[in-house]
XYZ file of C-alpha atoms in Angstrom:
123
model
C -21.513 4.173 -12.357
C -17.991 5.197 -13.359
C -15.289 3.269 -11.491
C -12.907 5.297 -9.314
C -9.258 4.439 -8.809
C -8.180 3.870 -5.222
C -4.719 3.245 -3.863
C -4.609 0.736 -1.029
C -1.470 1.660 0.915
C -0.005 -1.163 2.966
C 1.849 -0.154 6.112
C 4.236 -2.368 7.993
C 6.171 -2.319 11.219
C 9.517 -4.125 11.568
C 8.644 -5.179 15.121
C 5.329 -6.691 14.018
C 7.009 -8.439 11.081
C 9.768 -9.857 13.311
C 7.172 -11.232 15.713
C 5.504 -13.328 12.991
C 6.342 -16.988 12.567
C 7.587 -18.330 9.233
C 4.144 -19.897 8.785
C 2.410 -16.544 9.341
C 4.756 -14.830 6.853
C 4.036 -17.528 4.272
C 0.325 -17.043 4.954
C 0.673 -13.317 4.255
C 2.349 -14.042 0.923
C -0.298 -16.594 -0.068
C -3.124 -14.224 0.902
C -1.608 -11.464 -1.236
C -1.190 -13.867 -4.167
C -4.839 -14.929 -3.886
C -6.130 -11.366 -3.590
C -3.980 -10.201 -6.518
C -5.270 -13.065 -8.657
C -8.902 -12.301 -7.725
C -8.561 -8.574 -8.416
C -6.874 -9.341 -11.760
C -9.563 -11.831 -12.782
C -12.278 -9.272 -11.961
C -10.485 -6.576 -13.978
C -10.119 -4.346 -10.904
C -6.342 -4.453 -10.465
C -4.463 -1.626 -12.170
C -1.101 -2.222 -10.472
C 0.424 -3.626 -7.291
C 3.926 -3.744 -5.840
C 5.848 -4.178 -2.656
C 8.400 -1.537 -1.744
C 12.016 -2.049 -0.743
C 13.063 -1.561 2.874
C 12.884 2.093 3.964
C 16.631 2.074 4.632
C 17.113 2.049 0.842
C 15.050 5.203 0.325
C 16.303 8.733 -0.255
C 14.461 11.883 0.722
C 14.853 14.833 -1.658
C 14.066 18.457 -0.908
C 14.726 21.658 -2.831
C 15.175 24.951 -0.983
C 16.374 28.136 -2.658
C 17.162 26.136 -5.823
C 19.475 23.808 -3.859
C 18.714 20.097 -3.916
C 19.403 18.169 -0.748
C 19.266 14.396 -0.521
C 19.298 12.424 2.701
C 19.412 8.695 3.254
C 16.343 6.934 4.533
C 12.790 8.041 5.041
C 11.942 11.557 6.107
C 9.528 10.670 8.869
C 10.746 9.067 12.070
C 8.098 6.455 12.662
C 7.847 2.776 13.465
C 5.443 2.154 10.599
C 6.482 2.545 6.981
C 4.852 2.243 3.590
C 5.534 -1.322 2.497
C 3.533 -1.639 -0.726
C 0.387 -0.743 -2.583
C -2.427 -1.919 -4.793
C -4.015 0.422 -7.324
C -7.562 -0.744 -7.965
C -10.618 0.467 -9.853
C -13.763 0.101 -7.769
C -17.360 1.230 -8.005
C -17.112 3.100 -4.706
C -15.014 3.534 -1.578
C -16.941 0.816 0.250
C -15.818 -1.745 -2.311
C -12.203 -0.527 -1.971
C -12.471 -0.735 1.833
C -13.756 -4.286 1.497
C -10.636 -5.308 -0.422
C -8.365 -3.432 1.993
C -9.956 -5.304 4.886
C -9.111 -8.602 3.179
C -5.428 -7.750 2.999
C -3.565 -9.764 5.606
C -1.574 -6.677 6.638
C -4.734 -5.073 8.035
C -4.608 -7.653 10.851
C -1.147 -6.539 11.954
C -0.678 -2.823 11.158
C -2.896 -0.924 8.699
C -4.029 -0.476 5.111
C -4.966 3.056 4.037
C -7.567 3.577 1.294
C -7.239 6.794 -0.676
C -8.933 7.929 -3.913
C -6.571 8.765 -6.765
C -7.038 12.227 -8.257
C -6.534 13.240 -11.874
C -4.719 16.417 -12.938
C -7.843 18.542 -12.386
C -7.968 17.525 -8.723
C -11.012 15.315 -9.207
C -11.209 11.669 -8.247
C -10.405 9.423 -11.190
C-alpha cells in the first residue's frame, strides 16, 4: 500500500481558548509534543506548525490585474485555522485516528484532508 499524505488542520476559537485554565493549556501543549514525537518516531510526520494569530494575516485578491490586500482573515468566523500537521498514512482511517488524538478535537475541530499532487490525484 502506498502511503497518502493528509493534512490535519487544527481549528481554534478564541472564546474556547480563553475559557481554558492554565493547566488545560499546558496539557494541550504536552499532548501536541507527545503526538509530534510519536509521529516523528514512526516516520509519519512530514511537517507540523502552529499559525500566528489571525489578526496578523493578510488577504490578497487580484481583480482586473489589480492586487488588493486587506488586513486580517477573509472569512468572518469565530473559528480560525490555528495550525496543521502534514502526515503520511496508509489510509484516511489512520489519519482520522491521529486527528482524534489531537487535544484540539475536544474543544473545536480537526479537519482531515488528503493532499493532492499537481495532477489532481491524492499523493
